[in-house]
PDB file of C-alpha atoms (C1' of nucleotides) in Angstrom:
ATOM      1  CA  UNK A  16       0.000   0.000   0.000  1.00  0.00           C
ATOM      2  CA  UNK A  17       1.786   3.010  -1.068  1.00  0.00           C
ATOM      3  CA  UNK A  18       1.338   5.779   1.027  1.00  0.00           C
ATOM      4  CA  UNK A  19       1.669   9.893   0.589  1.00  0.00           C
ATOM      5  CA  UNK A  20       4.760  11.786   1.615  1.00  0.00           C
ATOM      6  CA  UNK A  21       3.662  14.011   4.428  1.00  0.00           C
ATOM      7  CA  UNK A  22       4.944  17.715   4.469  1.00  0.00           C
ATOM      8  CA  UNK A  23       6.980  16.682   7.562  1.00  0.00           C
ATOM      9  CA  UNK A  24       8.799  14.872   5.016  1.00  0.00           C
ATOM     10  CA  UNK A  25       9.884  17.898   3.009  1.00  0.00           C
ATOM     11  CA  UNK A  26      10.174  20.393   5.315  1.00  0.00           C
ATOM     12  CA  UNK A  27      13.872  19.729   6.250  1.00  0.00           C
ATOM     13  CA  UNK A  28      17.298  20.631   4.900  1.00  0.00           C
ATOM     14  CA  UNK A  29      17.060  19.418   1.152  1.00  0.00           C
ATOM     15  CA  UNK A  30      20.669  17.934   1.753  1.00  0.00           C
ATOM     16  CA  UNK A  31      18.538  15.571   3.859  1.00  0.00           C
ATOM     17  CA  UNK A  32      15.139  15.176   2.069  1.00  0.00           C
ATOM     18  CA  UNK A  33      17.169  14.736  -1.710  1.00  0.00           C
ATOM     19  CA  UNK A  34      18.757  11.006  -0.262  1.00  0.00           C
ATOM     20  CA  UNK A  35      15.674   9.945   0.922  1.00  0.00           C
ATOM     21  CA  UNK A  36      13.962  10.411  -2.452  1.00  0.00           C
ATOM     22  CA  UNK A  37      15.853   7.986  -4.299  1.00  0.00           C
ATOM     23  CA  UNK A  38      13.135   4.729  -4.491  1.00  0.00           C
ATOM     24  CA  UNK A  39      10.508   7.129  -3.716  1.00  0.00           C
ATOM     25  CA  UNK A  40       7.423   7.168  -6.336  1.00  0.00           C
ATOM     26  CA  UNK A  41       6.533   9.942  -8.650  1.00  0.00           C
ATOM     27  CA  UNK A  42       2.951   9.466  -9.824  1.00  0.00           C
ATOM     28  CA  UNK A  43       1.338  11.794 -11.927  1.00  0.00           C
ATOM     29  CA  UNK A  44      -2.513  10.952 -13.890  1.00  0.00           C
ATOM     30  CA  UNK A  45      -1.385   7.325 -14.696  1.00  0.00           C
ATOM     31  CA  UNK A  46       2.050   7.585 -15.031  1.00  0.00           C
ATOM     32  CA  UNK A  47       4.751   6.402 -12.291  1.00  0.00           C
ATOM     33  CA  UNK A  48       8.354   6.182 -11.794  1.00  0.00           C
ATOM     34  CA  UNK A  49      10.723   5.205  -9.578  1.00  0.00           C
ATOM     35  CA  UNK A  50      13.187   8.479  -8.614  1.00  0.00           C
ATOM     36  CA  UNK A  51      16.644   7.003  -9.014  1.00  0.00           C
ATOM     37  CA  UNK A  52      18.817  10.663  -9.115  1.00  0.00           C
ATOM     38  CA  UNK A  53      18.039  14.429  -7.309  1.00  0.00           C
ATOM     39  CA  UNK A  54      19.553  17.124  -6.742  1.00  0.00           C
ATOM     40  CA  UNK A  55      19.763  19.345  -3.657  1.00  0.00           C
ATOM     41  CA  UNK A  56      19.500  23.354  -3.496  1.00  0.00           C
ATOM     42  CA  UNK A  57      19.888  25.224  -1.132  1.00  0.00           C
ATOM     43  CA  UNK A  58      19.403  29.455  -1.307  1.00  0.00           C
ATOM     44  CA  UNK A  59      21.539  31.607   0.551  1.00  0.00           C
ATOM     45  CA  UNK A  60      24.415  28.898   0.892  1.00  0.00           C
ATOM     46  CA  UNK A  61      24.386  28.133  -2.590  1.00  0.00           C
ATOM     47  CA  UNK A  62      25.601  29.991  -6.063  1.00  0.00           C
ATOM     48  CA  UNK A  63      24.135  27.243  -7.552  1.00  0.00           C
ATOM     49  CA  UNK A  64      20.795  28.017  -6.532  1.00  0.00           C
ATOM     50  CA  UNK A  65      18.188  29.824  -8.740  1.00  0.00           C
ATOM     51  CA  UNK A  66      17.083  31.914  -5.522  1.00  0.00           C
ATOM     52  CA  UNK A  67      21.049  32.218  -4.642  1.00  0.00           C
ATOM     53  CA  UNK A  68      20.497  36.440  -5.259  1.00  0.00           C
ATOM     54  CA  UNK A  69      17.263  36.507  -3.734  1.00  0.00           C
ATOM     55  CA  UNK A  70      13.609  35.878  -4.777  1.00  0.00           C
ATOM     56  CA  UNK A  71      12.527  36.984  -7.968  1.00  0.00           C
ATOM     57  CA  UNK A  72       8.950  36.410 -10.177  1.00  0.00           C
ATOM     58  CA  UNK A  73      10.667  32.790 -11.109  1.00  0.00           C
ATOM     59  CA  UNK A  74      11.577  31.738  -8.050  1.00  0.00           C
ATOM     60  CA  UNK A  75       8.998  32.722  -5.336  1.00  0.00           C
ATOM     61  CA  UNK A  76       7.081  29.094  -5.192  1.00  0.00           C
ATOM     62  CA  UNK A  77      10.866  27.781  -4.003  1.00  0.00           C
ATOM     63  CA  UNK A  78      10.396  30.132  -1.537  1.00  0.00           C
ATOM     64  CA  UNK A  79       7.345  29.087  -0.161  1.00  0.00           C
ATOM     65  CA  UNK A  80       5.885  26.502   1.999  1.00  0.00           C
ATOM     66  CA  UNK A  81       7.760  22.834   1.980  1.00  0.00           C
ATOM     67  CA  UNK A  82       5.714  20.392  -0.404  1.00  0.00           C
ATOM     68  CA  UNK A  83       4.884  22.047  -3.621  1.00  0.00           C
ATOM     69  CA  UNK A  84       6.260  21.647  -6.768  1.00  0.00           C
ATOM     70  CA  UNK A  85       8.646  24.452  -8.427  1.00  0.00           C
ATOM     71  CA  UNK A  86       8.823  23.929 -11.465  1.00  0.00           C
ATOM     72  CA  UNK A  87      11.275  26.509 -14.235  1.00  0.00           C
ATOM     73  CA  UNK A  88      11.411  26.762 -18.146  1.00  0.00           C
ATOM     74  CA  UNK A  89      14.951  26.468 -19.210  1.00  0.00           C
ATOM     75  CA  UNK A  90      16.837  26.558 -22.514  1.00  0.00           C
ATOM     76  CA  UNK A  91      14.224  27.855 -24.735  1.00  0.00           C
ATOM     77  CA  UNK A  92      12.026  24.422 -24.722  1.00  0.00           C
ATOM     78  CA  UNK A  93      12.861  22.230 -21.600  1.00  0.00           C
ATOM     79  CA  UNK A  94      10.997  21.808 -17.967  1.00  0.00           C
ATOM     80  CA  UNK A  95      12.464  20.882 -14.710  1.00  0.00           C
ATOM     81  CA  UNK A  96      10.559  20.039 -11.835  1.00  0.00           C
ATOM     82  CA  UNK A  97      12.001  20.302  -8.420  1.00  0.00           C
ATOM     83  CA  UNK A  98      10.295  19.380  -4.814  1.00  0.00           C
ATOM     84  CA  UNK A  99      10.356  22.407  -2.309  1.00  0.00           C
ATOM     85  CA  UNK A 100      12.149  21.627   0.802  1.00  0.00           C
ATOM     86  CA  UNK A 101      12.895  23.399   4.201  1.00  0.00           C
ATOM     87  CA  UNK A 102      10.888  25.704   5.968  1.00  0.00           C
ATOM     88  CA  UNK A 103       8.488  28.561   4.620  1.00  0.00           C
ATOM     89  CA  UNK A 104      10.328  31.396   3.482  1.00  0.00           C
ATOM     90  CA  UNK A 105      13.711  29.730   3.192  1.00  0.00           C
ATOM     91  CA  UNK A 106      14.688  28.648  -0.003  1.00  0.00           C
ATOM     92  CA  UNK A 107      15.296  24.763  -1.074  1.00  0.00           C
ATOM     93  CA  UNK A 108      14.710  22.598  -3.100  1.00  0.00           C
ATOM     94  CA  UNK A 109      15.355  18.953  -4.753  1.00  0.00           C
ATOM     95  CA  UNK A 110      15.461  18.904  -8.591  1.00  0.00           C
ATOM     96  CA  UNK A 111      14.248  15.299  -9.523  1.00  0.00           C
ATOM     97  CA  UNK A 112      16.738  14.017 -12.418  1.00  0.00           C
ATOM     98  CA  UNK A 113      15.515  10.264 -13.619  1.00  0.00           C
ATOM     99  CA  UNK A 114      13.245   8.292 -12.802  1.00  0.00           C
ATOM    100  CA  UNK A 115      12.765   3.985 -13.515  1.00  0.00           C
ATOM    101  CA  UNK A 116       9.709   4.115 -15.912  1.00  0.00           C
ATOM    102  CA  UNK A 117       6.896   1.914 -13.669  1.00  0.00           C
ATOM    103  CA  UNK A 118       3.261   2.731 -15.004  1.00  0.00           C
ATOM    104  CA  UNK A 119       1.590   4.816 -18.142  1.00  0.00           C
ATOM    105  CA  UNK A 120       4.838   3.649 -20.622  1.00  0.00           C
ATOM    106  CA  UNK A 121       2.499   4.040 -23.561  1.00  0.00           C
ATOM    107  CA  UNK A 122       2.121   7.335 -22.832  1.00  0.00           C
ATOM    108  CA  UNK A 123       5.123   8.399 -21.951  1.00  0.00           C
ATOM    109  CA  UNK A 124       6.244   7.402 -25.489  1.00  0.00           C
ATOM    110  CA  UNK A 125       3.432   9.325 -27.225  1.00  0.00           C
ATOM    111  CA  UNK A 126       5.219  12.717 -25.476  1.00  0.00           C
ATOM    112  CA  UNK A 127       8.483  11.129 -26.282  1.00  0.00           C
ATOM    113  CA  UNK A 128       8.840  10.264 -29.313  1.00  0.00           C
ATOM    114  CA  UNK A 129      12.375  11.044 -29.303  1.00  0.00           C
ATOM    115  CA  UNK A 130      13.135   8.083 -27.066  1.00  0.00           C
ATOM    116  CA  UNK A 131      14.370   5.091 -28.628  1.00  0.00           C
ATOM    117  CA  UNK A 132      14.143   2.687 -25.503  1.00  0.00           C
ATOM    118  CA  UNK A 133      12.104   2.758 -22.320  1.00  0.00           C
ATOM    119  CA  UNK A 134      15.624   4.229 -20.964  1.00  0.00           C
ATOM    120  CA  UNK A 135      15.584   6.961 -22.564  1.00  0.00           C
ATOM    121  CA  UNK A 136      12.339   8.032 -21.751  1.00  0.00           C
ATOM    122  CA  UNK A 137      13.096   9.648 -18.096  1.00  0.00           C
ATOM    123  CA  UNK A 138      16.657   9.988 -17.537  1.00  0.00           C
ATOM    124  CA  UNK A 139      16.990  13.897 -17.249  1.00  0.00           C
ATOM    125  CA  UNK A 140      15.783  16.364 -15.602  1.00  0.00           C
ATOM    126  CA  UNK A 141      13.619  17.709 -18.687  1.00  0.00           C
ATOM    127  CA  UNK A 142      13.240  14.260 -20.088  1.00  0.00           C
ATOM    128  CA  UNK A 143      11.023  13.075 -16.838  1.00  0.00           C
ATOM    129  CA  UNK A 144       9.046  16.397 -16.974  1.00  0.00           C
ATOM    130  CA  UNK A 145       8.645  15.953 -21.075  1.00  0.00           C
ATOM    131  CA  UNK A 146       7.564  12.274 -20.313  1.00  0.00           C
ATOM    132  CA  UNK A 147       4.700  12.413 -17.540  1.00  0.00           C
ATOM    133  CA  UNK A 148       3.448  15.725 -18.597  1.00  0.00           C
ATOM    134  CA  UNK A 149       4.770  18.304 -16.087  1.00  0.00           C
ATOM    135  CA  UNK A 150       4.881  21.914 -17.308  1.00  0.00           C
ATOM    136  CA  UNK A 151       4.698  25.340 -16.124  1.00  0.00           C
ATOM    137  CA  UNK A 152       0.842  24.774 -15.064  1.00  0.00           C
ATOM    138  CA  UNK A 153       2.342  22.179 -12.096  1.00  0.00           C
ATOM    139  CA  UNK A 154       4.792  25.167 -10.822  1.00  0.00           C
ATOM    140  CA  UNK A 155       3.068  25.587  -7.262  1.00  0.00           C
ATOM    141  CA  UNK A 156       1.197  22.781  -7.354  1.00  0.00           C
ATOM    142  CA  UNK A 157       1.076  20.858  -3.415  1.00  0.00           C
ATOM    143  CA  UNK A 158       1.944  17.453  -4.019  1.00  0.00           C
ATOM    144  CA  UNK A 159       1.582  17.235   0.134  1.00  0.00           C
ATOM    145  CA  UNK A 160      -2.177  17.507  -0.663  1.00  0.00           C
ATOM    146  CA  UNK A 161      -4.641  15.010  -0.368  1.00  0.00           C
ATOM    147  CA  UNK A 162      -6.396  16.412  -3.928  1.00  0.00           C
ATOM    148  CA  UNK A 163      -3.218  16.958  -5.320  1.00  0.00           C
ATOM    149  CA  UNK A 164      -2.898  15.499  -8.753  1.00  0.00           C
ATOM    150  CA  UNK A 165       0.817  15.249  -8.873  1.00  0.00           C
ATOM    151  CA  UNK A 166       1.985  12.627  -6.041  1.00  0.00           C
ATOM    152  CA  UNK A 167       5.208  11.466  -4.195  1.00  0.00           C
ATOM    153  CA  UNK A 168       4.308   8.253  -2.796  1.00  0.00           C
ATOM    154  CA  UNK A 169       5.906   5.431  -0.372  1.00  0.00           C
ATOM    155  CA  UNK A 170       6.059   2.033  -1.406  1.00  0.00           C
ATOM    156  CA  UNK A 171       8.084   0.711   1.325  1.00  0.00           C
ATOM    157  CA  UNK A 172      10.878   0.346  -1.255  1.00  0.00           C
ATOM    158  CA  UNK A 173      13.779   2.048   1.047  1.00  0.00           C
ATOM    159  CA  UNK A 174      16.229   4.376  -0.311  1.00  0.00           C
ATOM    160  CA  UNK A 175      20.103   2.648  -1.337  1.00  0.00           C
ATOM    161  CA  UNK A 176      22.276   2.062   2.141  1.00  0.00           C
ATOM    162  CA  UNK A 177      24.952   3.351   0.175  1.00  0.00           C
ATOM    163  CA  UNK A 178      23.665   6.060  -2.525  1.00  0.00           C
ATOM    164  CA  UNK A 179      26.082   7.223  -5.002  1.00  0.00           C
ATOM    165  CA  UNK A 180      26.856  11.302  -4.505  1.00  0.00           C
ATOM    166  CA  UNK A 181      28.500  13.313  -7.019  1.00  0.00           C
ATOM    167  CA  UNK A 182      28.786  17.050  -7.499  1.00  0.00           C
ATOM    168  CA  UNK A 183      25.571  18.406  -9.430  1.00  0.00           C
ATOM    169  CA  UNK A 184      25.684  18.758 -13.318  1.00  0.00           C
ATOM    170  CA  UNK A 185      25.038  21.044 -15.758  1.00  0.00           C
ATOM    171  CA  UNK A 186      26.303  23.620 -13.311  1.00  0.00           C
ATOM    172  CA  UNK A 187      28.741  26.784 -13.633  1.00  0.00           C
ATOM    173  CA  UNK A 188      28.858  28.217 -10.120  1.00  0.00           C
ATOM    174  CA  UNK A 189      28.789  26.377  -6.977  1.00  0.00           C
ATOM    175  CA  UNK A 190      29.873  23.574  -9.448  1.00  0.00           C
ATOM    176  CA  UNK A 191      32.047  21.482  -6.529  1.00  0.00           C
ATOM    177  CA  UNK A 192      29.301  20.984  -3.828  1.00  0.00           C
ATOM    178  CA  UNK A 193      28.888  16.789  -4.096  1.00  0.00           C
ATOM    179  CA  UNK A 194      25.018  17.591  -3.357  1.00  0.00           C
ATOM    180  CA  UNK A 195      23.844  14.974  -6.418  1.00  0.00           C
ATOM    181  CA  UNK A 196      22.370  11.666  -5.102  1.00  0.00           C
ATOM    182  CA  UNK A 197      21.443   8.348  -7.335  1.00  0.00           C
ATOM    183  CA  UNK A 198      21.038   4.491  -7.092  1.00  0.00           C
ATOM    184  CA  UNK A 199      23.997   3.305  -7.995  1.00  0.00           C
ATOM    185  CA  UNK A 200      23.937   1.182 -11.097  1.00  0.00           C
ATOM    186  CA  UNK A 201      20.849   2.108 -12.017  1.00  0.00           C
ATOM    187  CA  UNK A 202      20.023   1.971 -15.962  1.00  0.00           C
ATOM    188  CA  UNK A 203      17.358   5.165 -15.848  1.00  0.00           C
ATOM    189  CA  UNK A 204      19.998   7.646 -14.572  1.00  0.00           C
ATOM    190  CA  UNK A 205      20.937  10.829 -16.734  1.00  0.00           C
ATOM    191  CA  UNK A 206      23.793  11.619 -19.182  1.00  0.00           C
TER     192      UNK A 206
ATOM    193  C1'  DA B  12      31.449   5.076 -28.505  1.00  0.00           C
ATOM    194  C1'  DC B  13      32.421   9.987 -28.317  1.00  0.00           C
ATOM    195  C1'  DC B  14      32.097  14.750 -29.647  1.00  0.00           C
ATOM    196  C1'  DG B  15      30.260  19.249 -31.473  1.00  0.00           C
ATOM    197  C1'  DG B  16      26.737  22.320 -32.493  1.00  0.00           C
ATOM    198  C1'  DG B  17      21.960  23.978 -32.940  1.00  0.00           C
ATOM    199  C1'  DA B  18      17.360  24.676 -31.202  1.00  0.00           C
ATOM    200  C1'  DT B  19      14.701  28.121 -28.658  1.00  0.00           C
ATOM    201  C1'  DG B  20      12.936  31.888 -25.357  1.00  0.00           C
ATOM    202  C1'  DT B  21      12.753  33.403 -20.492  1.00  0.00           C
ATOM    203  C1'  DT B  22      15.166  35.702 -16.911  1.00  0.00           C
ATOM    204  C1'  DC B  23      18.067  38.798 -14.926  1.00  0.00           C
ATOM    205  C1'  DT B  24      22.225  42.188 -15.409  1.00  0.00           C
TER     206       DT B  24
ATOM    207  C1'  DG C   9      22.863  41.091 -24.254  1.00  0.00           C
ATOM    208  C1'  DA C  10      24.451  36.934 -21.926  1.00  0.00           C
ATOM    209  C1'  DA C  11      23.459  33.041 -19.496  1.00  0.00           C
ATOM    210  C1'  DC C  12      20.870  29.137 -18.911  1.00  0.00           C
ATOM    211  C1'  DA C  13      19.905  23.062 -13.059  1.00  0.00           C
ATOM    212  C1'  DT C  14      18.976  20.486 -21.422  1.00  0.00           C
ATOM    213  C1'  DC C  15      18.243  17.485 -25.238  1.00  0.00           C
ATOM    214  C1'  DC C  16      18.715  15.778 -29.879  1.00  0.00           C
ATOM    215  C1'  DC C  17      20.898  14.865 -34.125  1.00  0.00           C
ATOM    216  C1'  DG C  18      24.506  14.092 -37.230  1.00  0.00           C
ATOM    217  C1'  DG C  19      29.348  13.633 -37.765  1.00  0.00           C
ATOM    218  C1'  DT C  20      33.475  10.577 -37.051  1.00  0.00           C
ATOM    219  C1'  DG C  21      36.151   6.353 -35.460  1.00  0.00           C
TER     220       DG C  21
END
DNA sequence: ACCGGGATGTTCT
DNA sequence: GAACATCCCGGTG
C-alpha cells in the first residue's frame, strides 16, 4: 500500500530530504516512476541556486511553503521540476533528475517520441518532466495535498544504504558541492 | 562510442 | 545582451 509523503517529510534541509527520495514514487494521472537521481538546493548557501540572489517572479514558489512543486522553463524548450524543501520562506529545493519508468509507458512514449528505448524516456531532468506531462501549469502545485494530482508516494521500497553522490551537473557556479544523489547502477539515470 | 553544435525563449544584469 | 539546473541529431572512429 503506497502511502503519501507528508509535508513533515519535506520540510527539512534538502541535503537531507534529496537522499531519501531515491526509491521514492513519482505518480502523476497514470504515469509512475521510480526516482533514481536528485539534486539538492539550497538558497543563501548556494551559487548554484536559482534563488542564490534573492527571490525573484521565477523563483517565489521555491520560496514558499515545503511540499509544492517548483517547477522553471529552461533553454528555450525544456521543464524541470524540483520538490520544495525546508521551511516557509527559506529557499530549497530537490530537482528530480531520472526516474525507472513503472506505469503509463504508452504514454510516456506518445510525449516522447524522441526516445528510442524505455531508458531513454526519463533519464533527465527535462526528459522526466517531457515524459509524464509536467509543465509550467504544475509550478506551485502541493503534491503534500490530499487532492493533489501530482503525487510522491511510499512504497516501502527504502532508499540505497549506500547512494552514489557526485557534485551536481550542468552547473557553472557552486559547481564542486557533491550535493547529487542516485542508485547506484541504475540503468534510468541521466547523461 | 564519443564529440560538437543547434534549437529556442525566459530571466536577470 | 548573456546566461541558462537540457536534449537531440549528425558527424566521425
Amino acid at each position: 500500500m503506497a502511502m503519501r509523503l507528508q509535508r513533515e517529510f519535506y520540510a527539512r534541509d534538502p541535503r537531507q530530504v534529496a537522499p531519501d527520495l531515491l526509491n521514492k514514487v513519482l505518480a502523476v494521472g497514470t504515469c509512475r516512476g521510480r526516482i533514481v537521481e536528485v539534486e539538492a538546493y539550497a538558497g543563501a548557501d548556494d551559487p548554484g541556486s536559482h534563488g542564490y540572489r534573492g527571490m525573484t517572479p521565477r523563483t517565489e514558489v521555491m520560496f514558499g511553503p515545503p511540499g509544492r512543486l517548483y517547477v522553471y522553463f529552461t533553454y528555450g524548450m525544456h521543464w524541470c521540476a524540483n520538490v520544495v524543501c525546508g521551511a516557509d520562506g527559506e529557499c530549497a529545493a530537490v530537482l528530480l533528475r531520472a526516474l525507472t519508468p513503472l506505469a503509463g509507458l504508452e504514454e510516456m512514449r506518445e510525449r516522447r517520441p524522441a526516445a528510442r528505448r524505455d531508458r531513454d524516456l526519463c533519464s533527465g531532468p527535462a526528459k522526466l518532466a517531457a515524459a509524464l506531462g509536467i509543465d509550467g501549469g504544475a509550478n506551485g502545485a502541493d503534491i503534500a495535498a490530499a487532492d493533489s494530482g501530482i503525487e510522491l508516494l511510499d512504497d516501502e521500497t527504502a532508499p540505497p544504504a549506500e547512494p552514489g553522490r557526485s557534485i551536481r551537473i550542468g552547473l557553472s557556479a557552486g559547481a564542486h558541492l557533491p550535493w547529487r544523489w542516485y542508485v547506484p547502477g541504475c540503468v534510468d539515470l541521466s547523461r
